[in-house]
Short mmCIF file of C-alpha atoms in Angstrom, two decimals:
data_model
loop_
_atom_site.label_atom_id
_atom_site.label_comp_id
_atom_site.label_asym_id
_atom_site.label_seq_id
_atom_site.Cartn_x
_atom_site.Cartn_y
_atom_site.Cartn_z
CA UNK A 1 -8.63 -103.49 58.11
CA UNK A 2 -8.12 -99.57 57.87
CA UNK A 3 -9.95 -96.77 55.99
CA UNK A 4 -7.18 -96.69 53.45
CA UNK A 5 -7.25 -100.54 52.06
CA UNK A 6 -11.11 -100.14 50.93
CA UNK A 7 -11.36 -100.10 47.19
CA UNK A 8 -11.51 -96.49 45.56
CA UNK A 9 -15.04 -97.37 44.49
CA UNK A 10 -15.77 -97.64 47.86
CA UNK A 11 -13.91 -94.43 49.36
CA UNK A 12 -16.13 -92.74 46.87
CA UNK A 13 -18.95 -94.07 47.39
CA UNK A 14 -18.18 -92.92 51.38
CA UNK A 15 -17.75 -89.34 50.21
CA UNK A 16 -20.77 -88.89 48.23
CA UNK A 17 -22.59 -88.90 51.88
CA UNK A 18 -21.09 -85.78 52.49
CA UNK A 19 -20.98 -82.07 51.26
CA UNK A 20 -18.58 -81.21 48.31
CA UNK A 21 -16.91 -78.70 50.60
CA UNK A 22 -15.98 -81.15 53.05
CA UNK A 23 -14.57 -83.42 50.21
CA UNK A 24 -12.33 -80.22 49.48
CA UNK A 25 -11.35 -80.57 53.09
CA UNK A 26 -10.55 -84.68 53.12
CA UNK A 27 -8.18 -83.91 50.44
CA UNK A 28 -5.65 -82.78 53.46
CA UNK A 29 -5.43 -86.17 54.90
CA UNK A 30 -3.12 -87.96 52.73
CA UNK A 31 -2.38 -89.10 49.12
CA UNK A 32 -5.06 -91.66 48.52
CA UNK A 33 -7.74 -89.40 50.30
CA UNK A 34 -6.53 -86.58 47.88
CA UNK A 35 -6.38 -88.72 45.05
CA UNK A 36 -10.24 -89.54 45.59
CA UNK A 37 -11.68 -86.53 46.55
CA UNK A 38 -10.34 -84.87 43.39
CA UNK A 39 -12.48 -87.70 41.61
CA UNK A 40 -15.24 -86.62 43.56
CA UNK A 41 -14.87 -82.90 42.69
CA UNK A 42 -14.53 -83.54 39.19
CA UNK A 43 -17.15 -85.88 38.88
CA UNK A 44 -19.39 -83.25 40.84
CA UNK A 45 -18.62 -80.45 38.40
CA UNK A 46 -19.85 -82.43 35.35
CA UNK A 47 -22.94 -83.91 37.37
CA UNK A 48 -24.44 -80.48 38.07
CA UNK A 49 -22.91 -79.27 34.70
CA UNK A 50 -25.54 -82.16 33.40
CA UNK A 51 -28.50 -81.45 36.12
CA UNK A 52 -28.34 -77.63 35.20
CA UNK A 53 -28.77 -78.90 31.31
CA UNK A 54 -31.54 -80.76 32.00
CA UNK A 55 -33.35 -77.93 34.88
CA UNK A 56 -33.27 -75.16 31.60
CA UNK A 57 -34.27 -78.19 28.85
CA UNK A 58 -37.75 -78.33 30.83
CA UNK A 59 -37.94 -74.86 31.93
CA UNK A 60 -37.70 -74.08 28.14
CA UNK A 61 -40.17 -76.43 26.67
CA UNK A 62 -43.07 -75.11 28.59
CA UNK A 63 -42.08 -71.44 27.85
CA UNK A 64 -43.72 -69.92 24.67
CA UNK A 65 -41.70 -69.14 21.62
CA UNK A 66 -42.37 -65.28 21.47
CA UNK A 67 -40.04 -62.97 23.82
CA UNK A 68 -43.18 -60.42 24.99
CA UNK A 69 -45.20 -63.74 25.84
CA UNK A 70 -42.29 -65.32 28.07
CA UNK A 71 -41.89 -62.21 30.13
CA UNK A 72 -45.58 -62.34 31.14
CA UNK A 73 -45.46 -66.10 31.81
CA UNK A 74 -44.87 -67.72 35.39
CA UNK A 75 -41.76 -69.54 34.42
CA UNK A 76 -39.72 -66.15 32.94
CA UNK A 77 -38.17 -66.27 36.69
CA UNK A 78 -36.68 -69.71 36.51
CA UNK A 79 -35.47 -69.04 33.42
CA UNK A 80 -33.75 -66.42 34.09
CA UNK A 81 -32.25 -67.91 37.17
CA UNK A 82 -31.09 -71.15 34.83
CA UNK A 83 -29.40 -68.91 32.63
CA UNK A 84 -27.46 -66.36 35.10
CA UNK A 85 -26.47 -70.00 36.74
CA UNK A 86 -25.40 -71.25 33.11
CA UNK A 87 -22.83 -67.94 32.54
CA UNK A 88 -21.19 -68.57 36.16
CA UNK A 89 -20.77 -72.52 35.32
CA UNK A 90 -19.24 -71.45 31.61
CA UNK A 91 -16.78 -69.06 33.68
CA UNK A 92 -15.89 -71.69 36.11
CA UNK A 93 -15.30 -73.82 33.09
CA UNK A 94 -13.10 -71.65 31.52
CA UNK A 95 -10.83 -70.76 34.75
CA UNK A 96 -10.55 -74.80 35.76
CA UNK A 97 -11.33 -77.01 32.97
CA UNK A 98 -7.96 -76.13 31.25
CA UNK A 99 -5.57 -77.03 34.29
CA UNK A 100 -7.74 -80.25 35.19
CA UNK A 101 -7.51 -81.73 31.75
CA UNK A 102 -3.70 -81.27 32.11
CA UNK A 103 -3.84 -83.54 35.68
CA UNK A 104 -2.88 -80.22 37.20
CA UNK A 105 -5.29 -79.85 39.73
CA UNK A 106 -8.97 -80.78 40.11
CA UNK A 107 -12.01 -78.66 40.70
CA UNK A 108 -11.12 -76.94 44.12
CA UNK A 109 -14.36 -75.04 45.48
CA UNK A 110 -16.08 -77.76 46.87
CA UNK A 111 -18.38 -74.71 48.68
CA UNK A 112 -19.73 -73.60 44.78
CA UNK A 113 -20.77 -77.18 43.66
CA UNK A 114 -22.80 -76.83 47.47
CA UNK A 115 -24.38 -74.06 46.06
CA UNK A 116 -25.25 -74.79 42.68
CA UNK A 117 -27.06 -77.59 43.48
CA UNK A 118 -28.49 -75.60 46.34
CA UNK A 119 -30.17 -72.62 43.82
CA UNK A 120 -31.12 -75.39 41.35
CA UNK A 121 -33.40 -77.70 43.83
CA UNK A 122 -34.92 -74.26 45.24
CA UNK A 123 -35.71 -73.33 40.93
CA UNK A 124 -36.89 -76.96 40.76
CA UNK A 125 -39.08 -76.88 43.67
CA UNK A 126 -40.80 -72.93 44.00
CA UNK A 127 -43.33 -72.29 41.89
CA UNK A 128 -42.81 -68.52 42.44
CA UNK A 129 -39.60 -67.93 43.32
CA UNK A 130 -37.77 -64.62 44.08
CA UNK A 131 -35.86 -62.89 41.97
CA UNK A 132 -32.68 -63.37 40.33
CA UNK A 133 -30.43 -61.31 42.27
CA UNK A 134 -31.27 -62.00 45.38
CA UNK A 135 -31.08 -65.95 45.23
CA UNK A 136 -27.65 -65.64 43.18
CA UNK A 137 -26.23 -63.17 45.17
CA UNK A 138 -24.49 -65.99 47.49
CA UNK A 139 -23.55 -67.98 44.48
CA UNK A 140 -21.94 -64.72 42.43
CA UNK A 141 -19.66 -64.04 45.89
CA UNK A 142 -18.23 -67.84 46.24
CA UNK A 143 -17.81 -68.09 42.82
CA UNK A 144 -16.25 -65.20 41.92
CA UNK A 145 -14.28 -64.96 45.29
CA UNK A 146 -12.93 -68.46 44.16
CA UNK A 147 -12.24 -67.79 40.81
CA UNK A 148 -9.84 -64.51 42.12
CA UNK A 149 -7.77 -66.68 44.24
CA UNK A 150 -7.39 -69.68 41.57
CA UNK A 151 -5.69 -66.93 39.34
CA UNK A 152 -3.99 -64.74 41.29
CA UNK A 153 -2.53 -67.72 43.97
CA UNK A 154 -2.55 -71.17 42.17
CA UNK A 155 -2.66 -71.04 38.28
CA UNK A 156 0.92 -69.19 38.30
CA UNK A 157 2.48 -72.17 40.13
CA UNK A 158 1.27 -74.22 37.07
CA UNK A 159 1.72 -71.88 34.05
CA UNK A 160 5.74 -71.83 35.48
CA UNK A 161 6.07 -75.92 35.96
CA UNK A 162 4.47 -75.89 32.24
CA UNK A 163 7.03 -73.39 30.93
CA UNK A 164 9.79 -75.03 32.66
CA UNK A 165 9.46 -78.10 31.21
CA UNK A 166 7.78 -81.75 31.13
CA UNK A 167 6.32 -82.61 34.67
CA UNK A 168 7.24 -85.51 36.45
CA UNK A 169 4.35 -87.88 37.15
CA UNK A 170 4.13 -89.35 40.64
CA UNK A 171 3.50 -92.60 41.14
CA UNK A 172 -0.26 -92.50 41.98
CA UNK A 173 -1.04 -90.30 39.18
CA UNK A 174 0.08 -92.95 36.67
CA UNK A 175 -1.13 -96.03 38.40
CA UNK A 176 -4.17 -95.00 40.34
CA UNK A 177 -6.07 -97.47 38.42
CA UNK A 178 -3.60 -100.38 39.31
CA UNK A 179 -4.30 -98.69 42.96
CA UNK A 180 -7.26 -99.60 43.46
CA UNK A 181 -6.85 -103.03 42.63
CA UNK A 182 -3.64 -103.52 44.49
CA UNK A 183 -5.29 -102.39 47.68
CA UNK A 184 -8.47 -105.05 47.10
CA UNK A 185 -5.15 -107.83 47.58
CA UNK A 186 -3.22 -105.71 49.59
CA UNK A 187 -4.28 -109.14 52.73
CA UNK A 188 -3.38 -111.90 50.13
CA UNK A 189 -0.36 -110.88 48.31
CA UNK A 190 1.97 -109.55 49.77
CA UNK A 191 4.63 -110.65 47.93
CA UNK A 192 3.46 -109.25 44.59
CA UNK A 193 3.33 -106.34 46.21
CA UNK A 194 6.68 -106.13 47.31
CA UNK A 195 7.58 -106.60 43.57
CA UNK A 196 4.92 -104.49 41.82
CA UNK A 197 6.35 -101.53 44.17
CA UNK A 198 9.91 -102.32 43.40
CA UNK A 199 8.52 -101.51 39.51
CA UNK A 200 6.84 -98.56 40.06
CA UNK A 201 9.96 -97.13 41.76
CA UNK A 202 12.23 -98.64 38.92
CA UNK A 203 9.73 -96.85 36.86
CA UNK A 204 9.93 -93.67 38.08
CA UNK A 205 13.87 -93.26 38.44
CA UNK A 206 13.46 -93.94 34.77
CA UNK A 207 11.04 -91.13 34.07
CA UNK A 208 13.34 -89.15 36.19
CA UNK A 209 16.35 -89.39 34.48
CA UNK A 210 14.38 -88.83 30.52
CA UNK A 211 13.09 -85.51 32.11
CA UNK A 212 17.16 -84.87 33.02
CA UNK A 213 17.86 -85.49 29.77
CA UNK A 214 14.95 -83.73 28.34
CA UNK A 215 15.85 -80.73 30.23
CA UNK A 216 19.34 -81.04 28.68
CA UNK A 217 18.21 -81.22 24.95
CA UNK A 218 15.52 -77.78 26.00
CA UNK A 219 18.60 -76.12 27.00
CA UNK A 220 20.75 -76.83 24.34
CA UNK A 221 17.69 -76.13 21.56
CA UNK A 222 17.21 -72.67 23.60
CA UNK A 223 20.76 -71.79 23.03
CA UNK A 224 20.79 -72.36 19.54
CA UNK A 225 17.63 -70.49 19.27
CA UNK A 226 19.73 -67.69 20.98
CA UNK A 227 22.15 -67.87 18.39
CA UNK A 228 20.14 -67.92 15.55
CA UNK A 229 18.26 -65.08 16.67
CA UNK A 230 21.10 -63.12 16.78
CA UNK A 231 22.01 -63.76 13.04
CA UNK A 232 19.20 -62.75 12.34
CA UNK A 233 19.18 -59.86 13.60
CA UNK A 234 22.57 -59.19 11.79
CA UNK A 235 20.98 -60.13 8.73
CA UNK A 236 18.39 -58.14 9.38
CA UNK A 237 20.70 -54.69 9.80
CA UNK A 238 22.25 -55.98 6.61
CA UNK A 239 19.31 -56.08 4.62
CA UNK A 240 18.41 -52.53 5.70
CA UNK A 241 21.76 -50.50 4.80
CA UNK A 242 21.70 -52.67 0.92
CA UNK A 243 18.00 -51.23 0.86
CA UNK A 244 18.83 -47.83 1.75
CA UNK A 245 21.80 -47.41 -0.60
CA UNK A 246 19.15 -49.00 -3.44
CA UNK A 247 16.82 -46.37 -3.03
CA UNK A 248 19.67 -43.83 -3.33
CA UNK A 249 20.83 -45.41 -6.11
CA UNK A 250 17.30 -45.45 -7.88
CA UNK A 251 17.42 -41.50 -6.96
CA UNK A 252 20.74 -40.81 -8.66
CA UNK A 253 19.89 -42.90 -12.11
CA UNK A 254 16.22 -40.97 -11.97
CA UNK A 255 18.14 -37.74 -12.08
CA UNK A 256 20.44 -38.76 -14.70
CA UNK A 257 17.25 -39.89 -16.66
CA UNK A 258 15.95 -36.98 -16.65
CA UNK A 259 19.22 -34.62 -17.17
CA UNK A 260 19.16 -37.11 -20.52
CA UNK A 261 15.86 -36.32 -21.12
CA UNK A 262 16.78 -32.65 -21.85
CA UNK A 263 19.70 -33.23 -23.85
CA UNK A 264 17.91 -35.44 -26.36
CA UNK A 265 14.99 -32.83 -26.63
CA UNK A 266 17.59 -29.58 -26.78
CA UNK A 267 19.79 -32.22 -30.03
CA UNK A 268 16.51 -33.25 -31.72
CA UNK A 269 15.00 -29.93 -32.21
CA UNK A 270 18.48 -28.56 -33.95
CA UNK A 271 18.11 -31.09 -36.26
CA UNK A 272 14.88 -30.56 -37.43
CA UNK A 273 15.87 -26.96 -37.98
CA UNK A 274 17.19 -27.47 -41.11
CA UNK A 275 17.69 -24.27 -43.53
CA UNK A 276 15.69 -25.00 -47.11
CA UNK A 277 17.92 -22.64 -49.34
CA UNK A 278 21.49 -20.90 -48.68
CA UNK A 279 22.78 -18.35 -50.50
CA UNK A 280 25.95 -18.54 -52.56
CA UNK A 281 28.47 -15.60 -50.89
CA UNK A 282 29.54 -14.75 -54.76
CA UNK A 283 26.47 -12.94 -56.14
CA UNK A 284 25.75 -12.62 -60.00
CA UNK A 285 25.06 -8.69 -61.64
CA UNK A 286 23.15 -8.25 -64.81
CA UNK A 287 23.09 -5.19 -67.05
CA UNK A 288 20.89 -3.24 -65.20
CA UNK A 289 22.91 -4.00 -61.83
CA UNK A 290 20.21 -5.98 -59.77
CA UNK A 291 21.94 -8.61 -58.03
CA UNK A 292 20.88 -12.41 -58.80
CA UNK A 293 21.09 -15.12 -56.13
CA UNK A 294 22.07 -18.15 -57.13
CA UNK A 295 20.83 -21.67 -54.81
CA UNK A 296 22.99 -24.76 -54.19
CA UNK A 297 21.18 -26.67 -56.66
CA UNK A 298 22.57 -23.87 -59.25
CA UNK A 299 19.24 -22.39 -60.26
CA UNK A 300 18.76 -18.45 -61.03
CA UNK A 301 16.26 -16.99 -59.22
CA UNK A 302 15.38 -13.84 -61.42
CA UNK A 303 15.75 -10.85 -59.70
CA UNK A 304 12.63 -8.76 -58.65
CA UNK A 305 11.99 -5.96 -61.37
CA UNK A 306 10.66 -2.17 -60.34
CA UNK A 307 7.59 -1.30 -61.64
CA UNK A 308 6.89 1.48 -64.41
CA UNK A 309 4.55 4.77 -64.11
CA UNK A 310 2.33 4.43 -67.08
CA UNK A 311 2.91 6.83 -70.30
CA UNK A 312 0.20 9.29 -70.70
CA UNK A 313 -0.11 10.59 -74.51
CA UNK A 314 -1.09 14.50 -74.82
CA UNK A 315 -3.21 15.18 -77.21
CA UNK A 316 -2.81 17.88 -80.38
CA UNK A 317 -4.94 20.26 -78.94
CA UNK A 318 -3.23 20.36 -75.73
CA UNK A 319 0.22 20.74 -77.22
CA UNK A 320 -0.89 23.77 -79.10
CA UNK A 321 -2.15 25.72 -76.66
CA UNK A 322 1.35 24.90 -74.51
CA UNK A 323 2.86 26.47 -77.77
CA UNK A 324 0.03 29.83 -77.83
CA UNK A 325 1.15 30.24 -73.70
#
């Protein structure tokens, strides 16, 4: 009976005996090995996710509630080591957590989960340790050197096979679980498993040929896409010229507005110049030859008289001495 025909429980239960790095390693063996050591990594990731929660949980409850008290207290050091420890775990979770729940990959630095645990038995165990820096110094470099090469090497394989389309699923990613159980009988029946493998295979040429066709309906929907960009675009130019020759036809019927603007005001203010009397061209002479005017309702307006020098009377005495001289 070989390695390979042991349950998965028990292939795991094999690798916990051994380092996470060297579970990164086993995953170059073959297929089932790979298929179990990512099970191992991801499990590991979430156990010292949960170990780290409960290491800063206890550190916590026997630190006072007042920041100028913790800094004086024995335990500020472990916090602070819990908590620079808690930002590199959130940062590993954001660069891996995405592409494992998409069955993309699984958590690849084996040599990080090492060290995690490594920094969080020494915080568990010193009473005083040192400080921060220096015990995270090793964990900052693998972590950070790890999370480089995930984005610059790996994650652009997997952003393209998600752009181009649906992936295909291989045969052990959709019935691991029927796997493991297979390979507990794999001694007693064989011929079920003749048949059970002629499925899967039946299975996958048909998962095969709906990704073909798939495929076929993306690239048709992305040429139509094409071509309804363009009309819109066309529609768009459109749009533009029947908005610019609005505006200049607002502009023209404001200045004709306004041109009959003036023209009102110049016609309203000659007819309220009205003239209140107009003089007949015949004009009427009395006897004394003062001209009379005469108005268009045919009234006389009497003409203005000249004013008399007053009549002085001389007296007697004053005649008589004119008559002596």
């Amino acid at each position: 009976m070989s390695l390979l025909n042991l349950p998965d429980d028990v292939l795991e239960k094999i690798l916990s005996y051994i380092s996470y790095d060297e579970v990164s390693r086993c995953r170059l063996v073959c297929r089932r090995i790979n298929y179990v050591s990512k099970r191992v990594l991801n499990r590991g990731f979430h156990k010292v996710e949960r170990y780290h929660a409960q290491c800063l949980r206890q550190v916590k409850s026997q630190l006072p509630r007042r920041e100028s008290e913790r800094r004086k207290h024995p335990l500020a050091r472990h916090c602070d080591i819990l908590t620079a420890v808690e930002t590199r775990l959130s940062l590993l979770g954001m660069t891996f957590m995405k592409f494992i729940e998409m069955n993309l990959c699984c958590f690849i630095p084996g040599k990080v989960l090492d060290e995690i645990y490594k920094v969080l038995r020494y915080v568990t165990s010193e009473q005083t340790p040192v400080r921060a820096h220096e015990v995270l110094q090793e964990l900052r470099d693998l972590s950070s050197m790890a999370m480089e090469h995930f984005d610059e090497k790996i994650s652009p394989a997997f952003r393209k096979r998600k752009e181009s389309g649906p992936k295909i699923v291989t045969g052990i990613s959709i019935f691991a679980p029927s796997l493991s159980h297979h390979s507990k009988s794999i001694g007693r029946h064989s011929g079920s498993e003749h048949r059970s493998s002629h499925k899967w295979k039946e299975e996958v040429r048909n998962m095969a040929q709906k990704q073909t066709a798939n495929r076929k309906e993306i690239q048709f929907l992305k040429q139509k896409m094409g071509e309804m960009s363009k009309s819109h675009s066309e529609l768009e130019k459109k749009v533009f010229e029947l908005q610019n020759l609005l505006a200049t036809h607002i502009e023209k019927i404001k200045e004709q507005d306004l041109k009959l603007g003036v023209v009102q005001h110049m016609v309203g203010m000659k007819t309220s110049i009205s003239p209140t009397m107009k003089v007949s061209a015949s004009t009427v002479t009395s006897d004394d030859t003062t001209p009379v005017a005469v108005t268009e309702n045919k009234q006389v307006v009497p003409p203005l008289l000249k004013k008399r020098r007053p009549v002085r009377r001389v007296n007697d005495r004053c005649r008589k001495r004119l008559k002596k001289d």
